Coordinates of C-alpha atoms in Angstrom, one line a residue:
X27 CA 13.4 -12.2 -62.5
X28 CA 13.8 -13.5 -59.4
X29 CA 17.7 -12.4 -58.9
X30 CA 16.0 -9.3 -60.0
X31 CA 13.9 -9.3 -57.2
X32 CA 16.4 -10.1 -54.9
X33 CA 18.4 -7.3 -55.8
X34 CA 16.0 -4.6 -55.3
X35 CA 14.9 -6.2 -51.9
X36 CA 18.9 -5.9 -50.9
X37 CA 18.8 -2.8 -52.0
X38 CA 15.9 -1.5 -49.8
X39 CA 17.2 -3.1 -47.3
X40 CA 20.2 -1.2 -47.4
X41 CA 18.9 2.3 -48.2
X42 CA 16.6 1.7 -44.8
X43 CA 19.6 0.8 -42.7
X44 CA 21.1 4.2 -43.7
X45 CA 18.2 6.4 -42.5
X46 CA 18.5 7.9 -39.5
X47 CA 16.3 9.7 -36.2
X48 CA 18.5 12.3 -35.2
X49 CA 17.3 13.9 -31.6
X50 CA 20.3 16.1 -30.7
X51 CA 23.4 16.7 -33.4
X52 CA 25.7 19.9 -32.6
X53 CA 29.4 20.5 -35.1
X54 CA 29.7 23.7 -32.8
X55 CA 30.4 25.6 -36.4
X56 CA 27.1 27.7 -35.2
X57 CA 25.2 28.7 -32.7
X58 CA 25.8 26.0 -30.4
X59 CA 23.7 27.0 -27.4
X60 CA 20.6 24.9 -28.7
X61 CA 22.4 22.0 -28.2
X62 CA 24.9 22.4 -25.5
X63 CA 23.2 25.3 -23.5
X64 CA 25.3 25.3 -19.8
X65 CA 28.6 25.4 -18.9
X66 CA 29.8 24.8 -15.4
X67 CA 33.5 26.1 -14.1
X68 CA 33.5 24.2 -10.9
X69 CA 37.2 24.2 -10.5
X70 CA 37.6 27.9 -10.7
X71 CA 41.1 27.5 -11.5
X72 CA 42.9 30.5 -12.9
X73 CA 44.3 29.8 -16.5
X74 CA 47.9 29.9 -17.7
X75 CA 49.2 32.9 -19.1
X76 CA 50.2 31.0 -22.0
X77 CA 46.4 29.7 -22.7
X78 CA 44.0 31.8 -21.7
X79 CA 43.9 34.1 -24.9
X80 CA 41.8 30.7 -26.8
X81 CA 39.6 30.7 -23.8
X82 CA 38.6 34.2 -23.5
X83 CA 35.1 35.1 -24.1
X84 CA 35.1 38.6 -26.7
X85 CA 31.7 39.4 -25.3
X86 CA 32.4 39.3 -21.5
X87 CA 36.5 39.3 -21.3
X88 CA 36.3 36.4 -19.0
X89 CA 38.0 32.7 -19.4
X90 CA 35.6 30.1 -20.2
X91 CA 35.7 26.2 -19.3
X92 CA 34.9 25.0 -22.5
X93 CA 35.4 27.3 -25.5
X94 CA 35.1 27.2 -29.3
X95 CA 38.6 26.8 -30.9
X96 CA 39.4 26.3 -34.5
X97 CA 42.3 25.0 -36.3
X98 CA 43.4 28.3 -37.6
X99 CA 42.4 31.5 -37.7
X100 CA 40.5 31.2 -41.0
X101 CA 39.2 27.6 -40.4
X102 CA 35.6 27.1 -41.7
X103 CA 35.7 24.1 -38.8
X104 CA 35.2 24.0 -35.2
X105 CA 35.3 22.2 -32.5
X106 CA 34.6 22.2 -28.7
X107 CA 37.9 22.2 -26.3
X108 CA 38.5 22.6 -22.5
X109 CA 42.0 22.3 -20.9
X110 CA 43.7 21.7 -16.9
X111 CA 46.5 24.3 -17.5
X112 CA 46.5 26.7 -14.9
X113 CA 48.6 29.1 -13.1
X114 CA 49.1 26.6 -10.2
X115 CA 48.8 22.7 -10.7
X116 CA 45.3 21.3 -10.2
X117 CA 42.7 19.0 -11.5
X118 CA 40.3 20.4 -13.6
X119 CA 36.2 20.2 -13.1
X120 CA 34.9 21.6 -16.2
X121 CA 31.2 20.7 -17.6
X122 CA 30.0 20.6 -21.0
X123 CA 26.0 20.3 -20.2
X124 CA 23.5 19.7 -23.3
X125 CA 20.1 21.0 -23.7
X126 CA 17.7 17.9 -22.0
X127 CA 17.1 15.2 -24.8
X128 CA 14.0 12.8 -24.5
X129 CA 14.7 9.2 -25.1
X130 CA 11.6 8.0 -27.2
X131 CA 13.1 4.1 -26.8
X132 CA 16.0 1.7 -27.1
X133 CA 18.3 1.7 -30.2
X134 CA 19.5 5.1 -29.6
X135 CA 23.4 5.9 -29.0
X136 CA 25.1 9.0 -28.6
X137 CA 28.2 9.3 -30.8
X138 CA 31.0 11.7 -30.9
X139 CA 34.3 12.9 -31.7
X140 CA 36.9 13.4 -29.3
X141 CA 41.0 13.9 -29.5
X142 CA 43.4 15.3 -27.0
X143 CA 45.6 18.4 -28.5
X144 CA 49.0 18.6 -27.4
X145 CA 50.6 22.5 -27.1
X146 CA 53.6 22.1 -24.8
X147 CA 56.3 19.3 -25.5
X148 CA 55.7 15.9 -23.6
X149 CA 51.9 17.4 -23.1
X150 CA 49.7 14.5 -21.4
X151 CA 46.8 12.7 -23.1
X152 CA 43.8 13.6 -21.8
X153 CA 40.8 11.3 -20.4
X154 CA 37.0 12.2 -21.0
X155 CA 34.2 12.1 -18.6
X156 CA 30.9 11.4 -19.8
X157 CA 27.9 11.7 -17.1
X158 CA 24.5 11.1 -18.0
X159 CA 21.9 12.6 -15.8
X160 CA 18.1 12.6 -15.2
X161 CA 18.1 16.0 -13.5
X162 CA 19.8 19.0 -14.6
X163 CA 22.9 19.6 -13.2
X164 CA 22.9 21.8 -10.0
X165 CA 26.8 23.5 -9.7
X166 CA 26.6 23.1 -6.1
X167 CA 26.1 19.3 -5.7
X168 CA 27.5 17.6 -8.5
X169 CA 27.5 14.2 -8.7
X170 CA 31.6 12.3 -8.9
X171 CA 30.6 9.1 -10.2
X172 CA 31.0 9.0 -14.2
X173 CA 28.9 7.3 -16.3
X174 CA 31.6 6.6 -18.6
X175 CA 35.3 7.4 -18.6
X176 CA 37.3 7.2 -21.9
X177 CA 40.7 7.2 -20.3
X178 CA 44.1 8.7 -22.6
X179 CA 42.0 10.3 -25.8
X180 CA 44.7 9.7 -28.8
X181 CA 46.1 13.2 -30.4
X182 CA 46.1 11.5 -33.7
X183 CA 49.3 11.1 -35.8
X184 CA 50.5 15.0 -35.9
X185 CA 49.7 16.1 -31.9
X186 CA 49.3 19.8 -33.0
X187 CA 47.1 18.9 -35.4
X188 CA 43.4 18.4 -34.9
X189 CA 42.1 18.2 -38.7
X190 CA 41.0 15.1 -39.9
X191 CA 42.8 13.2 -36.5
X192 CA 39.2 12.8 -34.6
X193 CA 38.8 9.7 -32.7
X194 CA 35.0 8.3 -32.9
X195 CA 33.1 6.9 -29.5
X196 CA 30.0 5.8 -29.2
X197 CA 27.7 5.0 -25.8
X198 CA 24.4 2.9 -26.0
X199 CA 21.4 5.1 -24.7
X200 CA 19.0 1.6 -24.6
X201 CA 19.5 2.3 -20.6
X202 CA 17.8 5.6 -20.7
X203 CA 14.8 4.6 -23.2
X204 CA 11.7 7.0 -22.0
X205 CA 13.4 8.9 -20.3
X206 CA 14.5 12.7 -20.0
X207 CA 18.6 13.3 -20.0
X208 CA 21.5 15.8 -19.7
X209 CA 24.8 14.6 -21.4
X210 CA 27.5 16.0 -19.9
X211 CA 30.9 16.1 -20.9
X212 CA 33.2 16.9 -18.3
X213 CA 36.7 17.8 -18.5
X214 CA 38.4 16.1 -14.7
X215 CA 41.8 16.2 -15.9
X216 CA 45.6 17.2 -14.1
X217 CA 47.8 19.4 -15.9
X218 CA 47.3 18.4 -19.6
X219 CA 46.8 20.3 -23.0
X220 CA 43.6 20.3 -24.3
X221 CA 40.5 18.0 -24.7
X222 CA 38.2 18.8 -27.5
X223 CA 34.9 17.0 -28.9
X224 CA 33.2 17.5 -32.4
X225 CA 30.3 16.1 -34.2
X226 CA 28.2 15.5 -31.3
X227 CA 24.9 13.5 -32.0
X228 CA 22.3 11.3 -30.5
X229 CA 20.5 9.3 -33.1
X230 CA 19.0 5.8 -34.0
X231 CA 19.3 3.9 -37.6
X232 CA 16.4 2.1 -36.3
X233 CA 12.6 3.4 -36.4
X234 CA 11.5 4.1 -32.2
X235 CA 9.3 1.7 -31.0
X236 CA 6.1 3.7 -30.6
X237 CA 2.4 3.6 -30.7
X238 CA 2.6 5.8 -34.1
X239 CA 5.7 7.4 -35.8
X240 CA 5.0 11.1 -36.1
X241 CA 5.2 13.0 -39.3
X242 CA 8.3 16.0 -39.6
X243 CA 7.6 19.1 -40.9
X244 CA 10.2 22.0 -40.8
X245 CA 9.4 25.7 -40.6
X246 CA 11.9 27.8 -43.2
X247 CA 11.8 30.8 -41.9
X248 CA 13.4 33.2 -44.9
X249 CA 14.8 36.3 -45.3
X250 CA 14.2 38.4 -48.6
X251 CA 13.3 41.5 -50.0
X252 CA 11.8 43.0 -52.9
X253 CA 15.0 44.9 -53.3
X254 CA 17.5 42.7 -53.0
X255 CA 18.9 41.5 -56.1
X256 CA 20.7 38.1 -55.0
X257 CA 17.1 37.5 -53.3
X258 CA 16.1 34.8 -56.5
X259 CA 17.9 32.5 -55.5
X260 CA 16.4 32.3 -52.1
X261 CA 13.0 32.2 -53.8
X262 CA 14.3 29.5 -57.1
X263 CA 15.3 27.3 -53.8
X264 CA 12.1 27.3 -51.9
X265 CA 9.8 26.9 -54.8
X266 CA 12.3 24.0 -55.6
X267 CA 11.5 22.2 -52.4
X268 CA 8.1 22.5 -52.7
X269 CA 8.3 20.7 -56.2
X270 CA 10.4 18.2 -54.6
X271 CA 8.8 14.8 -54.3
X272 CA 10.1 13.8 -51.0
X273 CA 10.6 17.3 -48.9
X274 CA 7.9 18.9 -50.8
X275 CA 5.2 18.4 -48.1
X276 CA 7.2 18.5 -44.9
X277 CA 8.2 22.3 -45.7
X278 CA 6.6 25.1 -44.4
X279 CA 8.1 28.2 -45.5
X280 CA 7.4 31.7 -44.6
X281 CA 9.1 34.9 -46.0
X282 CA 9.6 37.6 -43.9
X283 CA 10.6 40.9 -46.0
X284 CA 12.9 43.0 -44.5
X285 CA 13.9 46.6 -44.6
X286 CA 15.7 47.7 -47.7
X287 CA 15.7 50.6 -50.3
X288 CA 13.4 51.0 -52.3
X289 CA 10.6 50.1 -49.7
X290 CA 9.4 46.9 -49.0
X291 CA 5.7 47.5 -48.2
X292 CA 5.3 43.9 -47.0
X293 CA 8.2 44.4 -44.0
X294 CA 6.5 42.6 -40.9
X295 CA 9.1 44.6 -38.6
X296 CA 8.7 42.8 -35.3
X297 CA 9.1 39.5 -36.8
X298 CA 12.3 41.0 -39.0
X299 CA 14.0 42.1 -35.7
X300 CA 13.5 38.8 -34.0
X301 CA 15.1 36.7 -36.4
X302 CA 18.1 39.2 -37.3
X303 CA 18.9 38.2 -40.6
X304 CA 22.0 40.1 -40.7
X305 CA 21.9 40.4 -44.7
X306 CA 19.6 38.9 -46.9
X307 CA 18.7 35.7 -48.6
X308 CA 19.4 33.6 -45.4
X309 CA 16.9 31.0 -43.8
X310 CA 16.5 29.3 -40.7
X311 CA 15.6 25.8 -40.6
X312 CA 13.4 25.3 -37.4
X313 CA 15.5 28.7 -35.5
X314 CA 18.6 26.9 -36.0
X315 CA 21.2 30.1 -36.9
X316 CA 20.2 31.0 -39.9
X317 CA 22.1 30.4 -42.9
X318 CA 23.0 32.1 -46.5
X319 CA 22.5 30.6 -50.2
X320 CA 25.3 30.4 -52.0
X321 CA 25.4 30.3 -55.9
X322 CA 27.9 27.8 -55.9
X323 CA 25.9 25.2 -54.8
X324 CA 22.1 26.6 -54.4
X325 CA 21.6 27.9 -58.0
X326 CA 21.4 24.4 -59.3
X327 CA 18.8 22.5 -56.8
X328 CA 21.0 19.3 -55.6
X329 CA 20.0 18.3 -52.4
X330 CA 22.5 15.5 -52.9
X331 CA 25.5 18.4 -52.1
X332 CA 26.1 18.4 -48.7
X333 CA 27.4 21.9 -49.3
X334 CA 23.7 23.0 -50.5
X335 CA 20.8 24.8 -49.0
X336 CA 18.4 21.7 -49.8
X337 CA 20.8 19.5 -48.0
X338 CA 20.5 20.9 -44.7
X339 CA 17.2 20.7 -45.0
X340 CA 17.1 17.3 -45.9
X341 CA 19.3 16.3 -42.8
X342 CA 16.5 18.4 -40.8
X343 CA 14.0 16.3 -42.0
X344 CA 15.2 13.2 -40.0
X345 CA 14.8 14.8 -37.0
X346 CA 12.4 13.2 -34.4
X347 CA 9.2 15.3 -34.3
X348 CA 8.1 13.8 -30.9
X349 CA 4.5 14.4 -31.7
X350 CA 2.2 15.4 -34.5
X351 CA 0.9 18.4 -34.7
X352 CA -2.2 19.8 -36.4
X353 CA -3.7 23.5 -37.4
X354 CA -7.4 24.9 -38.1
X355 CA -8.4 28.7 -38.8
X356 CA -11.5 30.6 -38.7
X357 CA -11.6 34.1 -39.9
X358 CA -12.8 36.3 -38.0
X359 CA -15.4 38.8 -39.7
X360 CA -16.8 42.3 -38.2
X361 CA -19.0 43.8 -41.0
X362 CA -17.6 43.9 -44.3
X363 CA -14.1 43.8 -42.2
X364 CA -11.9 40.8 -41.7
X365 CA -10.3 41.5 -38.3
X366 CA -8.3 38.8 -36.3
X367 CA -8.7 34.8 -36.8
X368 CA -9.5 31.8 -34.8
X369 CA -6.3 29.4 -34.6
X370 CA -6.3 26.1 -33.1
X371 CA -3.6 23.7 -32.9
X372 CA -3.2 20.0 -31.7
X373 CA -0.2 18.5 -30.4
X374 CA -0.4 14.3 -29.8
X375 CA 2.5 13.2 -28.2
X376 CA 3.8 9.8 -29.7
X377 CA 5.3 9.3 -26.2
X378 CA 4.8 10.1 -22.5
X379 CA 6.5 13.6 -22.2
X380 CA 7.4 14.9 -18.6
X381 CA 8.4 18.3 -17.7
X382 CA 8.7 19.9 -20.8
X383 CA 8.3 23.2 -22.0
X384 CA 6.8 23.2 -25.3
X385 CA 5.2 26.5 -26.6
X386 CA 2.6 26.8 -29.5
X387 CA 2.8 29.8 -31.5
X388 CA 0.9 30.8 -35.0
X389 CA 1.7 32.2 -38.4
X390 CA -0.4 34.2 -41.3
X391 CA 0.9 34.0 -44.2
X392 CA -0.2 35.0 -47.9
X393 CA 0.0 33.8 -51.7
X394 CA 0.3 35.5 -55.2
X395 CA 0.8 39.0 -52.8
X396 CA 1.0 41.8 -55.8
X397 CA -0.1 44.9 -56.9
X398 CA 0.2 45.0 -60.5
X399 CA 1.7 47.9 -62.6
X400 CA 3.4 49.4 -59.4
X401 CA 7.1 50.5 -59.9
X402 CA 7.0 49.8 -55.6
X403 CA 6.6 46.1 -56.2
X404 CA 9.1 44.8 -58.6
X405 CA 11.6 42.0 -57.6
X406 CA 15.4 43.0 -58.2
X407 CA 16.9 40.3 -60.0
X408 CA 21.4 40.3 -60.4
X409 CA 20.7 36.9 -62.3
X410 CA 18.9 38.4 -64.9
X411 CA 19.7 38.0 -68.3
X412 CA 23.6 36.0 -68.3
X413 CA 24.5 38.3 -65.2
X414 CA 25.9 35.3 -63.0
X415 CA 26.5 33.9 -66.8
X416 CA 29.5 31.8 -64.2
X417 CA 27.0 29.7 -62.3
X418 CA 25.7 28.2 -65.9
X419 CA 22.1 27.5 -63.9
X420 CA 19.2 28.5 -65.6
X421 CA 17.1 28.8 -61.9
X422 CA 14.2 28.1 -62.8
X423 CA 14.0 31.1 -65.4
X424 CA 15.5 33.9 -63.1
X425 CA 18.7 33.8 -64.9
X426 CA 17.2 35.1 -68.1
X427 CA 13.8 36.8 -66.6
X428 CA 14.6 40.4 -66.7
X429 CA 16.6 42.6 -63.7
X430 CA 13.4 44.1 -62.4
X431 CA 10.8 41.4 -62.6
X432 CA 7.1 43.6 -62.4
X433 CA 3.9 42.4 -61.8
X434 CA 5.7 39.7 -59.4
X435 CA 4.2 37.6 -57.2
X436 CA 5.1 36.8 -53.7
X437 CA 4.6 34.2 -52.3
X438 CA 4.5 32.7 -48.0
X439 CA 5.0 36.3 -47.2
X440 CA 4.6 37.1 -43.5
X441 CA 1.4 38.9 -42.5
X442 CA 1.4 38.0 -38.7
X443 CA 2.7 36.4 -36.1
X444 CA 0.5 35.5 -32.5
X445 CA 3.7 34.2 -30.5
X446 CA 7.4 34.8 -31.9
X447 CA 8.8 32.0 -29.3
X448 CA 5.6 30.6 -28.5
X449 CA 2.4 31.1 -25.9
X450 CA 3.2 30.8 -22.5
X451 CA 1.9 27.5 -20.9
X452 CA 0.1 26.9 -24.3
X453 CA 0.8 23.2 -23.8
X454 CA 1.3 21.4 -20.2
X455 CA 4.9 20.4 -19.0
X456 CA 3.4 16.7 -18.7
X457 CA 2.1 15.0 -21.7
X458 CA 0.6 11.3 -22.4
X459 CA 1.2 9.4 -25.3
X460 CA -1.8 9.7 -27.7
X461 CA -3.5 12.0 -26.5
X462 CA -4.8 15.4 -27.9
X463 CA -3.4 18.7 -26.2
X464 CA -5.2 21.6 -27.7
X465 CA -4.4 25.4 -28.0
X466 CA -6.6 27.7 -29.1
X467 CA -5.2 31.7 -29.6
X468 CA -7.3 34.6 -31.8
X469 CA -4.5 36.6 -33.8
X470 CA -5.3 40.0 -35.0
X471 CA -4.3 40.9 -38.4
X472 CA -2.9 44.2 -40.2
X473 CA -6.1 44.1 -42.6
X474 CA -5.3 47.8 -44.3
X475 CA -4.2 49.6 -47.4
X476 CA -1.2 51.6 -47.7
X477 CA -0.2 54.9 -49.7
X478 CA 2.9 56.8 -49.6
X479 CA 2.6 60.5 -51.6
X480 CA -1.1 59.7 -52.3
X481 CA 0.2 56.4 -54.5
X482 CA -1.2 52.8 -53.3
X483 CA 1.9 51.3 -52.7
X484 CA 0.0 48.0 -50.1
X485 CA -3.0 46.5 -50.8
X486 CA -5.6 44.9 -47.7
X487 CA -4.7 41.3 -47.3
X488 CA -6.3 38.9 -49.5
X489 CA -8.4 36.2 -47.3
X490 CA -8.7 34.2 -50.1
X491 CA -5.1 33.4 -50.7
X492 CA -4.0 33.0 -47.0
X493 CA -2.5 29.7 -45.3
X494 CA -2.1 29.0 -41.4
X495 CA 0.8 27.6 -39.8
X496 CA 1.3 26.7 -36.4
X497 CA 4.5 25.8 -35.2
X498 CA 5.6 24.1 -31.6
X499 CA 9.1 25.1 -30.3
X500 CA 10.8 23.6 -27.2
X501 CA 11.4 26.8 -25.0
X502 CA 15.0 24.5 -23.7
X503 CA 16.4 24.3 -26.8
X504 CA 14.8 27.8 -28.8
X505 CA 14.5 24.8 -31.9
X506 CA 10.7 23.6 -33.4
X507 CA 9.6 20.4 -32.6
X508 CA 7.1 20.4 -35.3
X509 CA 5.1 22.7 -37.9
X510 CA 1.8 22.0 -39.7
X511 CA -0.3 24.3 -42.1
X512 CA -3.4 24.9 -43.8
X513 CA -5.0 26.4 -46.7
X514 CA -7.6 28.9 -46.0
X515 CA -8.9 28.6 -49.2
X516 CA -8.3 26.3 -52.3
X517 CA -7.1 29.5 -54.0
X518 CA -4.8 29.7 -51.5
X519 CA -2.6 26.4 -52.9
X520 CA -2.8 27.7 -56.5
X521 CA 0.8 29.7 -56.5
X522 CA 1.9 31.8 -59.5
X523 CA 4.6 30.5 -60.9
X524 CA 8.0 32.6 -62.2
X525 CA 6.6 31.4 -66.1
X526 CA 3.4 32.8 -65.1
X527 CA 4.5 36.1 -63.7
X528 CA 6.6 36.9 -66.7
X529 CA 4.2 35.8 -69.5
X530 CA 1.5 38.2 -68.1
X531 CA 3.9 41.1 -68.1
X532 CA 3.6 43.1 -71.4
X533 CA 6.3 45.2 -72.9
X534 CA 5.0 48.5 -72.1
X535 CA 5.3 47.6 -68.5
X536 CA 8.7 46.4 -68.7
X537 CA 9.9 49.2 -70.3
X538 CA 8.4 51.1 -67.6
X539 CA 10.6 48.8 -65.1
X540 CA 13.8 49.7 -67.2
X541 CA 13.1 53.6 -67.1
X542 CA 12.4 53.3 -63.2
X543 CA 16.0 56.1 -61.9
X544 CA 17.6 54.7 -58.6
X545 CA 20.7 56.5 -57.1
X546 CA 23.8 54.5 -56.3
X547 CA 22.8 53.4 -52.7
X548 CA 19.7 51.6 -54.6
X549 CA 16.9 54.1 -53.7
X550 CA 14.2 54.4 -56.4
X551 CA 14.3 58.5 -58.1
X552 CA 11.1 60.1 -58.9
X553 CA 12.6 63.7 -59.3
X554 CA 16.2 63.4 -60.3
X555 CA 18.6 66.0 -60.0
X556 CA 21.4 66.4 -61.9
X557 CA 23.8 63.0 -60.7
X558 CA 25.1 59.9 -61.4
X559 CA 22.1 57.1 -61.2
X560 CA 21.4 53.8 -62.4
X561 CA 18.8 52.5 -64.7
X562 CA 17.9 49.5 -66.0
X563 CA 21.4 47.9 -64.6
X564 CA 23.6 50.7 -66.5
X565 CA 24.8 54.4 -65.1
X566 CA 23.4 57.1 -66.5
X567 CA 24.5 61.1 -66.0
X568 CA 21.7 63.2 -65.7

């Protein structure tokens, strides 16, 4: 028993020493602005001829100091590079400046990979600059002292080869503990190739030091419709986290329906255009670029697959949170009318923060949204029935529910929205640690019914069934810092589940839903003509 014993402790011990607090971590394979968010050409060198096509920017034709470049063409990787080639010799004064990153205390390092690319034969190795500063950088008084130099960066075995050939540095932050800094790599090199840095992160396998350790919750912000037919898996995933035993109550998730045919009568459209899905299901994880579900490794729930949906969330999770953050609603009531609602939220630093700009914004959303027996609210389904037989994932029941699933219910959907990037001076740019910094902000909501050609096609929003989120996002970054939600009603917490929806639906009604006409760009027919259409997944000639 006792070796027993020992064992597990061991064992705990390990699996702690893994876990990480991950403040800033950028693989420049996105949108890698809210991480590295300034450049600085203080050279002003003209490029070589024989270069300057990987440094040209699509958008604005100009050369760029540092610039996105990928192995090849095709290559799902990328990576961050800079160069001192130009058209005349001369040393190179290119900056690579991150967004500012808060220090909560020692055990923090910053950690990176960095190789020197060779294009030209007997190209020189490069050396890297790394300059930490308190202030941001102002282009017109630099400072020329390094923090760090790592001097001749290998190329790796194969010098025209960047895959797989990364050399791995890491800098102690312990120096910089409570503090507010810019990490800046700088490119101060004469006439070589190319320096280029991956995997950027600032992190700590060791729990701060702090007066309390706040809790992380992530906003999922997702993308769906009613009439998109890959859309289950989007939903089978979300509902999946929220069963999961360790993520399940740091999620916050919020569907925002977007514009498709037929109708989606629960479209918020402002908050659709600000988030710019670009094709549906996709998700952002806290307004990092939002990203797609993929049947090969979402329609099986495995956060373990670093390939999967649930995966990137988990790695979310570890992020520091900086504070806590809390929400409270009170519905606002003129009448028999439910017009706007009182929102409140707290943010409690867990450390002194100084000049930041945090922004609080709030979020209705709704539970078990339907309107039962209405062709208008069906959920298209492509698993249904063996369709995506080739993923052999049952989802929880989507793959043999039906291809128009009626009487669904919807769930988190998106009913309004007080601040899409957060209130102005909703919290102050200085901060104590421990105390309470309150916000207070009454959002209007859209409390009406809809018809379209005399049919009720929206109902009013249920009160009963609505939560409250708040969410606070760091205005230098564009990422949340932290989400928190309520109920506004037990009934509220009590969500219909896929078993649920389809044991209430009775066979008339689904033969209904197979009889519904739609023509070949997916728009529902009331009064065909004569044409090709498509009903219940199968063409038909009318």
């Amino acid at each position: 028993m006792k070796h027993v014993t020992f064992l597990l402790l061991m064992l705990a011990i390990s699996l702690s020493a893994t876990a990480e607090t991950v403040l800033l971590e950028e693989d420049f394979d996105t949108n890698y602005s809210k991480s590295f968010a300034y450049v600085i050409d203080h050279d002003a060198l003209d490029p070589n001829q024989s270069i300057i096509s990987l440094f040209t920017s699509a958008a604005t034709g100009n050369a760029q100091p540092w610039w996105v470049l990928r192995e090849t063409k095709g290559a799902s990787d990328a990576f961050m590079g800079s160069h001192s080639w130009y058209t005349q010799p001369g040393k190179s004064d290119d900056w690579l400046i991150s967004v500012p990153v808060i220090i909560p205390s020692t055990g923090f390092e910053l950690s990176f990979d960095a190789q020197s690319a060779i294009i030209r034969k007997n190209g020189k190795l490069s050396d890297l600059s790394l300059f930490i500063l308190e202030e941001k950088p102002d282009p017109t008084n630099l400072p020329t002292t390094p923090t760090k130099v790592w001097e001749q960066v290998p190329a790796g075995d194969t010098p025209d080869v960047t895959t797989d050939e990364w050399t791995r540095y890491t800098y102690s932050l312990d120096a910089y503990a409570g503090k507010t800094i810019f990490i800046c790599f700088v490119n101060q090199n004469y006439d070589c190739d190319l320096l280029c840095i991956d995997r950027v992160k600032v992190a700590s396998k060791v729990d701060p030091v702090l007066p309390f350790t706040p809790t992380k919750r992530m906003l999922i912000e997702e993308g769906t419709g009613s009439w998109c037919g890959n859309c289950p898996i989007g939903i089978y995933n979300i509902e999946s986290l929220l069963d999961d035993p360790e993520l399940g109550d740091k999620v916050i998730p919020v569907s925002i329906h977007v514009a498709g045919s037929p109708t989606d009568w629960m479209e918020l459209e402002s908050y659709e255009a600000y988030m710019n899905f670009n094709g549906v299901p996709k998700a952002s994880i806290d307004r990092q670029t939002p990203v797609g579900f993929s049947g090969l490794y979402d329609a099986n729930y495995q956060p373990s697959d670093p390939n999967s949906f649930a995966h990137k969330v988990q790695l979310a999770q570890q992020k520091f949170a900086y504070g806590d953050l809390t929400v409270e609603g009170q519905w606002v009531i003129s009448g028999s009318d439910t017009t706007a609602i009182d929102c409140k939220a707290t943010f409690r630093p867990a450390l002194a923060l100084t000049n930041v700009d945090y922004k609080v914004g709030f979020i209705l959303t709704e539970n078990n949204v339907h309107l039962d027996g209405s062709p208008y609210w069906v959920q298209h389904n492509y698993f249904a029935e063996g369709g995506q037989s080739h993923l052999n994932a049952p989802m929880g029941g989507w793959s043999t529910a039906k291809p128009y699933v009626m009487n669904m219910r919807f769930h988190d959907v998106a009913r309004a929205i007080s601040h899409l990037e957060g209130a102005k001076k909703s919290l102050p740019a200085d901060m104590a640690a421990c105390e309470n910094y309150t916000f207070s902000y009454c959002l209007d909501i859209p409390d009406k019914e809809y018809k379209h050609n005399g049919e009720l096609v929206s109902t009013a929003i249920c009160r009963e069934q609505c939560m409250l989120t708040a969410f606070v996002l760091d205005a230098a970054s564009g990422l949340i810092v932290n989400a928190a939600r309520t109920p506004l009603s037990e009934k509220a917490t009590q969500r219909a589940t896929l078993s649920d929806i389809i044991s209430a639906i009775t066979t008339p009604a689904t033969q209904q839903t197979d009889q519904i006409l739609y023509d070949l760009q997916g728009r529902r027919i009331t009064a065909p003509a004569k044409g090709v259409y498509i009903k219940g997944r199968k063409k038909v000639v009318k």
